[in-house]
XYZ file of C-alpha atoms in Angstrom:
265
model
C 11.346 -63.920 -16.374
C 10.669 -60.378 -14.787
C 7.874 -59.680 -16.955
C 5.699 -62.869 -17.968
C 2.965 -62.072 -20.420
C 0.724 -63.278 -17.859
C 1.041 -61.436 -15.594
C -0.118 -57.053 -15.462
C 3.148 -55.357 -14.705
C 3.166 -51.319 -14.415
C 5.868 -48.792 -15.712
C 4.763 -45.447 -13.813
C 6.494 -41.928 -13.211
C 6.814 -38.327 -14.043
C 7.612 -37.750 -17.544
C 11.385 -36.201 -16.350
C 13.094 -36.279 -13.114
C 12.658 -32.552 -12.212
C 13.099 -32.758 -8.181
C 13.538 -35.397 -5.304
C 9.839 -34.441 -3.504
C 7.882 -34.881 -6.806
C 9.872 -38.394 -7.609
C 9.325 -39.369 -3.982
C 5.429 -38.868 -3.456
C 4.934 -40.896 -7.069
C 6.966 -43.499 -5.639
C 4.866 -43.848 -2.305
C 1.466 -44.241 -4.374
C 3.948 -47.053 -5.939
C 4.870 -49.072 -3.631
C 0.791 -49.047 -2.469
C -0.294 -50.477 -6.099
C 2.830 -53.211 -5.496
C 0.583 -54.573 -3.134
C -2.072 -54.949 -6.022
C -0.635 -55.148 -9.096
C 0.355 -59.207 -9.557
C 4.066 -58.429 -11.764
C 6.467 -56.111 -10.820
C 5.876 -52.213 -10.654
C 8.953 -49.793 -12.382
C 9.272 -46.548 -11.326
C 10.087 -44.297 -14.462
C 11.739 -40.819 -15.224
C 13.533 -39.414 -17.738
C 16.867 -38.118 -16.374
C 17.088 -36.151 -19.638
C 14.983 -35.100 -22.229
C 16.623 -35.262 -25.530
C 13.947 -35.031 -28.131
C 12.049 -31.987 -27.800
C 10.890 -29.630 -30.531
C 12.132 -26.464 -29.243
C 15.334 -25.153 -28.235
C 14.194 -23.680 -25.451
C 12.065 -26.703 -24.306
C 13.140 -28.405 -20.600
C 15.621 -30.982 -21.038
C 16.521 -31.751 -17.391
C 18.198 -30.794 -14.030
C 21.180 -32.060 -15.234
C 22.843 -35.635 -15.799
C 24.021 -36.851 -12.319
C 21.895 -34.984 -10.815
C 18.992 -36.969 -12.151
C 20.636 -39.858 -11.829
C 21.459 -39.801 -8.357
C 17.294 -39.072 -7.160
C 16.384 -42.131 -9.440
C 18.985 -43.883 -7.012
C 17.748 -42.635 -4.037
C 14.084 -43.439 -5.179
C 15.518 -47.362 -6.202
C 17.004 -47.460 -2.653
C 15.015 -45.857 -0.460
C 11.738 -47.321 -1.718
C 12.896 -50.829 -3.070
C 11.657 -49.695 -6.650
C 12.791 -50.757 -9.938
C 13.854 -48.044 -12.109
C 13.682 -47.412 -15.767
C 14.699 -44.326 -17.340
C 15.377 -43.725 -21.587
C 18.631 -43.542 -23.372
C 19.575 -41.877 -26.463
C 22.640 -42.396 -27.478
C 24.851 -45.113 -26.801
C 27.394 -43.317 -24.247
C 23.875 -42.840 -21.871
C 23.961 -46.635 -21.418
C 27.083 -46.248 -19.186
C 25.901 -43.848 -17.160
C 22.172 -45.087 -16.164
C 23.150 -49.075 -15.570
C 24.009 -48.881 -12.445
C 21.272 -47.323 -11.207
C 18.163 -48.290 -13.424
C 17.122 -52.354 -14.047
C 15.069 -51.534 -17.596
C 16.561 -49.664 -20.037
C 14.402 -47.714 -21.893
C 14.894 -46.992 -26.139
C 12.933 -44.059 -27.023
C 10.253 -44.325 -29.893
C 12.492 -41.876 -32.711
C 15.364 -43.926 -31.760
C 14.390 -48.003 -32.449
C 16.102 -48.507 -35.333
C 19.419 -47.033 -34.194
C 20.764 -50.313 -34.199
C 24.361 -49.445 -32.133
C 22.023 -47.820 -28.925
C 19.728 -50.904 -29.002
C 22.808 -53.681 -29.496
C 24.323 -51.339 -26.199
C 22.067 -51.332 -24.245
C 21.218 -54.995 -24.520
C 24.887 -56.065 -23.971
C 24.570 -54.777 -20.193
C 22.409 -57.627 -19.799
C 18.854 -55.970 -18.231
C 15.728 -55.553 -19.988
C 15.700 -53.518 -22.742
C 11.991 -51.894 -23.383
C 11.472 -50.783 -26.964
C 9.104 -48.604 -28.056
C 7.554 -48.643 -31.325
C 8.496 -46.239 -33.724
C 5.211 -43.826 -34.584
C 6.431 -45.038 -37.940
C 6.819 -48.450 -37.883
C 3.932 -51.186 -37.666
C 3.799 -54.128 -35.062
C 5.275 -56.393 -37.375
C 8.263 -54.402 -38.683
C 9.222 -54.370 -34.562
C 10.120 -58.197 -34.316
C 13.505 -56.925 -36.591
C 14.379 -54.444 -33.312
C 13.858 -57.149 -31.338
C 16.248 -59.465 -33.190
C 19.070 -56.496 -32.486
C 18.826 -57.004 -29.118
C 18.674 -60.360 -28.690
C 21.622 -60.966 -30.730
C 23.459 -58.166 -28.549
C 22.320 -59.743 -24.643
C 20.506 -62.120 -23.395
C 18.294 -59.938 -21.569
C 14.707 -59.673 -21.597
C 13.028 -57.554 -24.375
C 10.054 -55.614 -23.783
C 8.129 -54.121 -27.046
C 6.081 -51.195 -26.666
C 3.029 -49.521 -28.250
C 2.776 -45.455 -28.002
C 0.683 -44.892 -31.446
C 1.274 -44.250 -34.951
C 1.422 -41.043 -36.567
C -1.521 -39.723 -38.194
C -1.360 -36.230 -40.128
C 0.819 -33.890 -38.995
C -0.559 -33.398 -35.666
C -2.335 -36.508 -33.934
C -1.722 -40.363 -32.726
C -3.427 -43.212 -33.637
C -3.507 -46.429 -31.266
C -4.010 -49.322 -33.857
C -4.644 -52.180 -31.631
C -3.857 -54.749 -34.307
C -0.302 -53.692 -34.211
C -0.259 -54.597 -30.361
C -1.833 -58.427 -30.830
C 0.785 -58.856 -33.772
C 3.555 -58.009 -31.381
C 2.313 -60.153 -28.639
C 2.944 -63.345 -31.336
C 7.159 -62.412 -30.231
C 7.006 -60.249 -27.195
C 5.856 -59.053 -24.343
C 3.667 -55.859 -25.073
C 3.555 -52.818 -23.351
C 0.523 -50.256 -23.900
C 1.552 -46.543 -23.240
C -1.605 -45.055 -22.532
C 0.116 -41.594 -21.923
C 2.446 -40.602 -25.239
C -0.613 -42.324 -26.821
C -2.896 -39.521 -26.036
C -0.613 -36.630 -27.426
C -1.124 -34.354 -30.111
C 2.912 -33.671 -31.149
C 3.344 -30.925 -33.810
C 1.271 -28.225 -32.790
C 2.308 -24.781 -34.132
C 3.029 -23.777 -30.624
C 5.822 -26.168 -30.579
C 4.476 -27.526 -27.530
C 3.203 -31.081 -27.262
C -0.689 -31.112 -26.453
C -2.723 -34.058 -25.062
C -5.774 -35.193 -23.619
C -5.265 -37.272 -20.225
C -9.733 -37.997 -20.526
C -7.845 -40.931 -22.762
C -6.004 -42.622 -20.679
C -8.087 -45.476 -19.079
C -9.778 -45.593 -22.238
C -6.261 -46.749 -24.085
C -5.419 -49.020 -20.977
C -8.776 -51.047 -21.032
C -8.624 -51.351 -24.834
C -4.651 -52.043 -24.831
C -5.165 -54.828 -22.531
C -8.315 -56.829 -24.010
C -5.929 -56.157 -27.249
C -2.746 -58.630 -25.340
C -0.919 -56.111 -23.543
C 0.630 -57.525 -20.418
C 2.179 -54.081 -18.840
C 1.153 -50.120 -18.545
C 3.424 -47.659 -19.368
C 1.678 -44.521 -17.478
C 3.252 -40.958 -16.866
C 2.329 -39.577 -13.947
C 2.480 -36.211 -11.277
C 1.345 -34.669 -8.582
C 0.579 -31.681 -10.321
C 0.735 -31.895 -14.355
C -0.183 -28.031 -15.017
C 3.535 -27.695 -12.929
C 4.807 -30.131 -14.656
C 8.446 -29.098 -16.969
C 7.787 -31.205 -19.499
C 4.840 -33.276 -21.198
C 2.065 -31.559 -19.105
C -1.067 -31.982 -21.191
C -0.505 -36.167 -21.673
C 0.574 -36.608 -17.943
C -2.417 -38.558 -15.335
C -2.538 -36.097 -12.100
C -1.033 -39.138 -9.213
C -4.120 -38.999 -7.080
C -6.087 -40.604 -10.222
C -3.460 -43.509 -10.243
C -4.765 -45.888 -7.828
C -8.544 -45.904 -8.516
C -7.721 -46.269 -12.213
C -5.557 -49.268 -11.957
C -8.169 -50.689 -9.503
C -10.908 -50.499 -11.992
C -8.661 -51.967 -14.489
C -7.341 -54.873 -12.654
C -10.486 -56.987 -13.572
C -9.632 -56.432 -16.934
C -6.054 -57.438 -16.682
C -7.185 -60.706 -14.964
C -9.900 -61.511 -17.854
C -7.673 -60.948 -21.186
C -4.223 -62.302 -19.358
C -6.578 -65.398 -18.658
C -7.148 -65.543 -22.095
C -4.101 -64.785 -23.974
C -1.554 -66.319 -21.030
């Protein structure tokens, strides 16, 4: 297996692929926590935004132009890549290039993207639906299992709470760990969608806090967005962790790993 559930792996990147320099310098702070982190290390970005709330919101540089700086980053730095999909015709043009394939949160009961996306045979990481409980994900999972024999990944990003906020219910994540491997997104997790401004808000002072609390919960892996500069960031700028706070935070949280993996392993 590429990701055992005892073993920390990390899913890290800016939240869209906006230029080669950005991607590059996340990528070097990367391949320095490889040499730390015990699983494997993905490097993520989106190489198009497709669910935004505003018309006028970034949605990318364009398709294969994405596409071909996640390749470079894969090559040139030895990374695996992940990047999400969002309708089924995106699975075709992202498998050569990425090794986890990536079903966005709104999207994990479309049941034709999920059985595609499985069929090519890679690891398919779900996220949970801010609508659906830990227990209602095991019937996702089935999809893809019956679709490909690739590994499934299950991820938590929060539940939906009001109109405007995200709730992390860590009994969701220890009932998914009883069929899958669990993922904790400690970024999405922090937002604060629906705000009258149309523009996603966040609080990054959350981060660690969802991390440490997501892994004595079962979570084997970290889903955490990250750039060199968030305020410059075109898209998800108020959830993102600036890249030089990376590496200390997965350092202090490596002890943590190590204890609950122990324990749940």
């Amino acid at each position: 297996m590429l990701f055992p559930s005892s073993q920390l792996f990390l899913i890290s990147g800016p939240c869209a692929v906006e230029d080669y320099d950005s991607c590059a310098k996340v990528a070097e702070v990367l391949c320095k926590l490889r040499e730390q982190i015990p699983g494997h290390v993905v490097f993520k970005g989106s190489f198009r935004k497709a669910n935004r709330t505003r018309s006028d919101s970034f949605t990318g540089i364009g398709d294969e132009a994405a596409i071909n700086i996640l390749g470079r980053v894969k090559e040139e730095f030895d990374l695996m890549i992940t990047t999400d999909v969002h309708q089924a015709d995106d699975v075709a043009k992202v498998m050569d290039v990425v090794d986890v394939i990536q079903i966005p949160a709104f999207l994990c009961r479309q049941t034709a993207l999920i059985q595609r996306a499985a069929k090519t045979g890679k690891t398919v990481n779900i996220k949970k639906g801010q609508f659906m409980s830990g227990e209602g994900m095991k019937y996702a999972m089935q999809k893809a299992e019956q679709a490909g024999d690739g590994e499934i990944l299950l991820t938590e990003r929060g539940t939906t709470f009001g109109y405007s906020d995200l709730i992390v219910d860590m009994r969701n994540i220890a009932a998914m760990t009883a069929f899958a491997t669990v993922v904790m997104d400690c970024t999405h997790a922090t937002q604060r969608p629906n705000s009258g401004a149309g523009v996603t808000g966040g609080n990054p002072l959350e981060i660690e806090l969802l991390a440490r609390t997501g892994l004595m919960a079962g979570a084997t892996g970290l889903f955490i967005e990250t750039h060199p500069d968030p305020a410059s960031a075109s898209s998800d700028q108020a959830s993102m962790l600036p890249l030089r706070e990376l590496e200390p935070m997965i350092q202090r949280l490596l002890p943590i790993a190590e204890l609950y993996q122990t324990t749940y392993g």
